[in-house]
């Protein structure tokens, strides 16, 4: 990322709007189609999070080298386009692993709690009077044990208090290490700060701080080898993600319990409603002077509304074990139609910004 231009400030706002708008539309789909409870969070996730990184990076070289492109010099177009797409990918990763991750986590936990409650209720009803009698007997025995242990607990508390007065105070450094260890071991913390999010944060730091950028970015930079190595890994990541995507989509061929009209609703949100709202939002922001008259920048902003769901949604679904097969079916149909929908919308967006 060759530094962040001043005109890029609207891109985080635009991406946030796509996530919020997609979440609202996904919630409407849930209310209309009434899918199973275990995939409600998945539906909101696929409607809100688009593939903001890989597809724009693949599309940019093609549109910049096109003879009828409205984006000017091909080299400048490619450099600026990759910069815009990289920022879009970094911001998308942060929003996915903070916003969508927590939505799917909360949804899966609610389904798990409701499932446990229903199973407990069925067990109690099946047990009948036997459960009540055994519960009363066990309760009386527990009360007796508690009464007998009151004196022992009081003695232990007094003994521990006397011992604690003799012990040396724990240093503050050890307390801080213990607290940091508890935070880092928390699965929610590790989920939010995934490798994609950490990579985006490191990229932001290098792109914003001029001293670090001059050390690593550019052919004459002292640590230019870091940029070359990262670029090579990035070039290999795109086909690798494509292979992973193909493997995940293959699961969708086996079928799942995803309602037909739910899939139709998701396709309609991603390829019809969101692009229409995107045109209104970006053009309105341009008229208000919030977005500069830069055709390539406006094209990227519009494209963010017309992309298929992010593949990271499948990873999150596997992480929580909620709607894995349903996610594969949704990804199969959305990506099967992506080649047609993204091509048509890209052509229309290029005409719109020219």
XYZ file of C-alpha atoms in Angstrom:
354
model
C 0.000 0.000 0.000
C 1.745 3.140 -1.221
C 0.438 5.426 1.491
C -3.155 6.435 2.089
C -4.431 9.252 -0.090
C -6.682 11.911 1.416
C -9.584 10.898 -0.842
C -9.635 7.396 0.676
C -11.312 8.493 3.909
C -14.773 7.716 2.490
C -13.917 4.063 1.764
C -14.166 2.850 5.411
C -17.522 4.623 5.685
C -18.691 3.033 2.441
C -17.668 -0.460 3.566
C -19.383 0.055 6.926
C -22.560 1.079 5.083
C -22.423 -2.105 2.965
C -22.168 -4.221 6.126
C -24.970 -2.432 7.961
C -27.266 -2.301 4.942
C -26.627 -5.957 4.156
C -27.374 -6.892 7.778
C -30.734 -5.124 7.645
C -31.645 -6.791 4.355
C -30.531 -10.170 5.725
C -32.738 -9.670 8.779
C -35.668 -8.932 6.445
C -34.974 -12.193 4.556
C -35.058 -14.080 7.867
C -38.425 -12.559 8.785
C -39.929 -13.311 5.359
C -38.572 -16.799 4.601
C -38.314 -18.063 8.231
C -35.263 -20.344 7.800
C -33.969 -22.704 10.532
C -32.617 -21.002 13.638
C -29.121 -22.384 13.199
C -28.504 -20.441 9.948
C -29.933 -17.043 10.889
C -26.494 -15.655 11.756
C -25.105 -17.169 8.556
C -27.746 -15.396 6.459
C -26.924 -12.034 8.030
C -23.218 -12.725 7.469
C -23.438 -13.598 3.760
C -25.727 -10.618 3.116
C -23.420 -8.135 4.862
C -19.855 -9.276 4.070
C -18.712 -9.180 0.462
C -15.500 -10.493 -1.097
C -13.810 -7.089 -0.957
C -10.266 -8.214 -1.682
C -9.688 -10.989 -4.194
C -12.187 -10.077 -6.899
C -11.281 -6.348 -7.081
C -7.584 -7.259 -7.338
C -8.406 -9.651 -10.191
C -10.691 -7.144 -11.955
C -8.352 -4.110 -11.747
C -5.694 -5.327 -14.261
C -8.386 -6.238 -16.795
C -10.213 -2.905 -16.711
C -7.019 -0.842 -16.675
C -5.610 -2.540 -19.787
C -8.887 -2.239 -21.689
C -8.574 0.133 -24.665
C -11.902 1.803 -23.962
C -11.210 2.206 -20.258
C -12.302 5.565 -18.762
C -9.514 5.415 -16.162
C -6.677 7.025 -18.125
C -3.085 5.797 -18.254
C -2.922 2.007 -17.693
C 0.125 2.159 -15.389
C -1.346 4.866 -13.156
C -4.704 3.102 -13.219
C -3.104 -0.185 -12.150
C -1.079 1.409 -9.347
C -4.010 3.371 -7.942
C -6.426 0.488 -8.470
C -4.276 -1.987 -6.548
C -3.916 0.588 -3.778
C -7.690 1.031 -3.569
C -8.322 -2.730 -3.715
C -5.689 -3.435 -1.044
C -7.252 -0.918 1.310
C -10.676 -2.414 0.573
C -9.384 -5.912 1.370
C -7.742 -4.796 4.623
C -10.833 -2.942 5.836
C -13.067 -5.831 4.812
C -10.997 -8.294 6.863
C -11.266 -6.069 9.936
C -15.039 -5.677 9.604
C -15.570 -9.401 8.955
C -13.596 -10.568 11.984
C -15.081 -7.979 14.322
C -18.652 -7.354 13.146
C -19.727 -10.515 11.302
C -17.736 -12.816 13.586
C -19.602 -11.609 16.666
C -23.000 -11.747 14.939
C -22.473 -15.405 14.023
C -20.993 -16.178 17.457
C -24.006 -14.723 19.280
C -26.450 -16.468 16.937
C -24.786 -19.878 17.334
C -24.590 -19.505 21.133
C -28.319 -18.687 21.311
C -29.157 -21.774 19.258
C -26.933 -23.897 21.508
C -28.546 -22.568 24.705
C -32.068 -23.043 23.342
C -31.191 -26.585 22.279
C -29.911 -27.432 25.750
C -33.014 -25.967 27.399
C -35.362 -27.934 25.148
C -33.455 -31.182 25.738
C -33.493 -30.616 29.504
C -37.241 -29.953 29.405
C -37.911 -33.155 27.470
C -35.794 -35.173 29.911
C -37.614 -33.779 32.950
C -41.043 -34.404 31.442
C -40.099 -37.983 30.555
C -38.769 -38.686 34.024
C -41.981 -37.626 35.805
C -42.378 -38.281 39.488
C -39.178 -40.332 39.743
C -37.113 -37.264 38.958
C -38.960 -35.203 41.573
C -38.492 -37.818 44.296
C -34.795 -38.319 43.560
C -34.326 -34.556 43.411
C -35.903 -34.142 46.857
C -33.767 -36.918 48.346
C -30.579 -35.558 46.812
C -31.520 -32.031 47.906
C -31.960 -33.103 51.534
C -28.628 -34.904 51.508
C -26.948 -31.847 50.018
C -28.426 -29.566 52.687
C -27.142 -31.898 55.411
C -23.667 -31.896 53.859
C -23.654 -28.127 53.572
C -24.594 -27.700 57.231
C -21.869 -30.103 58.254
C -19.244 -28.262 56.196
C -20.006 -24.733 57.383
C -17.599 -24.945 60.309
C -14.885 -26.485 58.135
C -15.263 -23.709 55.525
C -15.032 -21.038 58.193
C -11.855 -22.625 59.573
C -10.337 -22.829 56.073
C -11.142 -19.171 55.403
C -9.530 -18.056 58.649
C -6.499 -20.236 57.990
C -6.075 -18.913 54.447
C -6.388 -15.343 55.736
C -3.649 -15.899 58.304
C -1.421 -17.534 55.700
C -1.982 -14.742 53.188
C -0.773 -12.163 55.733
C 2.529 -14.026 56.008
C 3.027 -14.364 52.241
C 4.961 -11.836 50.203
C 2.846 -9.640 47.925
C 2.723 -10.705 44.256
C 4.693 -8.265 42.063
C 2.661 -6.082 39.717
C 4.554 -7.475 36.711
C 3.344 -11.010 37.455
C -0.222 -9.776 37.829
C -0.022 -8.021 34.470
C 1.382 -11.146 32.818
C -1.421 -13.215 34.309
C -4.094 -10.802 33.069
C -2.534 -10.625 29.602
C -2.414 -14.417 29.473
C -6.097 -14.653 30.339
C -6.993 -12.135 27.625
C -4.843 -13.794 24.959
C -6.223 -17.240 25.783
C -9.780 -16.014 25.298
C -11.141 -17.608 22.078
C -13.132 -14.473 21.210
C -9.971 -12.355 21.354
C -8.083 -14.824 19.159
C -10.976 -14.893 16.706
C -11.131 -11.111 16.360
C -7.362 -10.745 15.971
C -7.063 -13.307 13.221
C -4.033 -13.361 10.885
C -6.004 -11.371 8.298
C -6.822 -8.637 10.829
C -3.263 -8.502 12.161
C -1.918 -8.284 8.610
C -4.274 -5.407 7.869
C -3.173 -3.568 11.021
C 0.518 -4.028 10.161
C -0.149 -2.819 6.613
C -1.912 0.286 7.926
C 0.995 1.084 10.242
C 3.573 0.721 7.471
C 1.465 2.722 5.021
C 0.769 5.586 7.434
C 4.218 5.997 9.042
C 6.553 7.595 6.437
C 9.725 6.307 8.121
C 8.608 2.678 7.981
C 7.314 3.095 4.439
C 10.633 4.478 3.230
C 12.464 1.549 4.835
C 10.379 -1.173 3.175
C 8.537 0.222 0.147
C 10.293 1.134 -3.087
C 13.081 -0.278 -5.224
C 15.719 1.726 -3.321
C 14.443 0.885 0.176
C 16.974 -0.794 2.525
C 14.473 -3.510 3.462
C 13.045 -3.913 -0.028
C 13.367 -7.700 0.333
C 10.428 -7.647 2.784
C 8.202 -6.045 0.176
C 9.314 -8.559 -2.464
C 8.716 -11.523 -0.146
C 5.297 -10.223 0.883
C 4.369 -9.597 -2.738
C 5.344 -13.159 -3.690
C 3.236 -14.566 -0.862
C 0.336 -12.352 -1.930
C 0.584 -13.557 -5.534
C 0.453 -17.164 -4.315
C -2.425 -16.448 -1.940
C -4.926 -15.636 -4.706
C -4.796 -19.050 -6.472
C -4.613 -20.775 -3.079
C -7.797 -19.065 -1.929
C -9.380 -19.974 -5.258
C -8.590 -23.655 -4.639
C -9.984 -23.451 -1.096
C -13.084 -21.753 -2.449
C -13.559 -24.544 -4.995
C -13.227 -27.184 -2.264
C -15.819 -25.423 -0.126
C -18.213 -25.017 -3.041
C -17.930 -28.728 -3.814
C -19.664 -29.471 -0.507
C -22.681 -27.548 -1.767
C -23.279 -30.147 -4.501
C -24.242 -32.685 -1.822
C -27.197 -30.526 -0.838
C -28.420 -29.232 2.514
C -31.539 -28.059 4.299
C -31.267 -24.450 3.095
C -34.738 -23.204 2.030
C -35.055 -22.381 -1.658
C -36.542 -18.934 -1.112
C -33.807 -18.073 1.376
C -31.180 -18.679 -1.322
C -33.203 -16.615 -3.784
C -33.436 -13.809 -1.227
C -29.676 -13.824 -0.590
C -28.958 -13.706 -4.341
C -31.432 -10.856 -4.738
C -29.811 -8.901 -1.903
C -26.250 -9.352 -3.109
C -26.782 -8.848 -6.846
C -29.846 -6.579 -7.093
C -30.702 -4.594 -3.974
C -27.205 -3.808 -2.673
C -25.873 -2.553 -6.055
C -28.934 -0.308 -6.479
C -28.475 1.131 -2.986
C -24.753 1.491 -3.731
C -25.429 3.616 -6.806
C -27.708 5.905 -4.801
C -25.219 6.220 -1.918
C -22.061 6.807 -3.986
C -23.719 9.196 -6.413
C -25.349 11.061 -3.542
C -22.011 11.355 -1.752
C -20.412 12.615 -4.986
C -23.076 15.271 -5.380
C -22.492 16.397 -1.775
C -18.746 16.663 -2.385
C -17.856 13.786 -0.042
C -16.358 11.732 -2.883
C -13.998 13.342 -5.420
C -14.553 13.092 -9.144
C -12.153 10.179 -9.605
C -13.673 7.541 -11.948
C -11.509 4.684 -10.653
C -12.179 5.495 -7.006
C -15.922 5.743 -7.620
C -15.808 2.461 -9.539
C -14.217 0.666 -6.581
C -16.796 2.157 -4.206
C -19.635 0.971 -6.434
C -18.069 -2.453 -6.937
C -18.051 -3.048 -3.176
C -21.858 -3.342 -3.303
C -21.973 -5.936 -6.115
C -19.604 -8.648 -4.904
C -20.379 -12.229 -3.795
C -20.122 -13.180 -0.101
C -16.703 -13.328 1.531
C -15.154 -16.789 1.779
C -14.232 -16.024 5.386
C -17.904 -16.633 6.235
C -17.332 -20.328 5.593
C -14.370 -20.331 7.968
C -16.460 -18.693 10.703
C -19.309 -21.170 10.119
C -16.866 -24.064 10.523
C -15.402 -22.446 13.620
C -18.771 -22.380 15.408
C -20.142 -25.540 13.772
C -23.331 -23.777 12.699
C -24.643 -24.111 9.147
C -21.518 -25.510 7.462
C -23.348 -27.444 4.734
C -25.879 -24.622 4.292
C -23.006 -22.167 3.868
C -21.546 -24.355 1.113
C -24.868 -24.360 -0.745
C -25.209 -20.580 -0.449
C -21.626 -20.054 -1.632
C -22.172 -22.449 -4.535
C -25.124 -20.546 -5.970
C -23.832 -17.043 -5.245
C -20.445 -17.729 -6.845
C -22.037 -19.589 -9.764
C -23.949 -16.410 -10.586
C -21.079 -14.069 -9.677
C -19.445 -14.304 -13.108
C -22.626 -12.985 -14.743
C -23.675 -10.473 -12.095
C -20.235 -8.949 -11.441
C -19.560 -8.653 -15.189
C -22.855 -6.884 -15.856
C -22.539 -4.532 -12.889
C -18.876 -3.772 -13.664
C -19.793 -2.829 -17.225
C -22.608 -0.608 -16.000
C -20.420 1.003 -13.317
C -17.706 1.798 -15.883
C -20.300 3.495 -18.076
C -21.722 5.317 -15.054
C -18.409 6.862 -13.906
C -17.122 7.673 -17.412
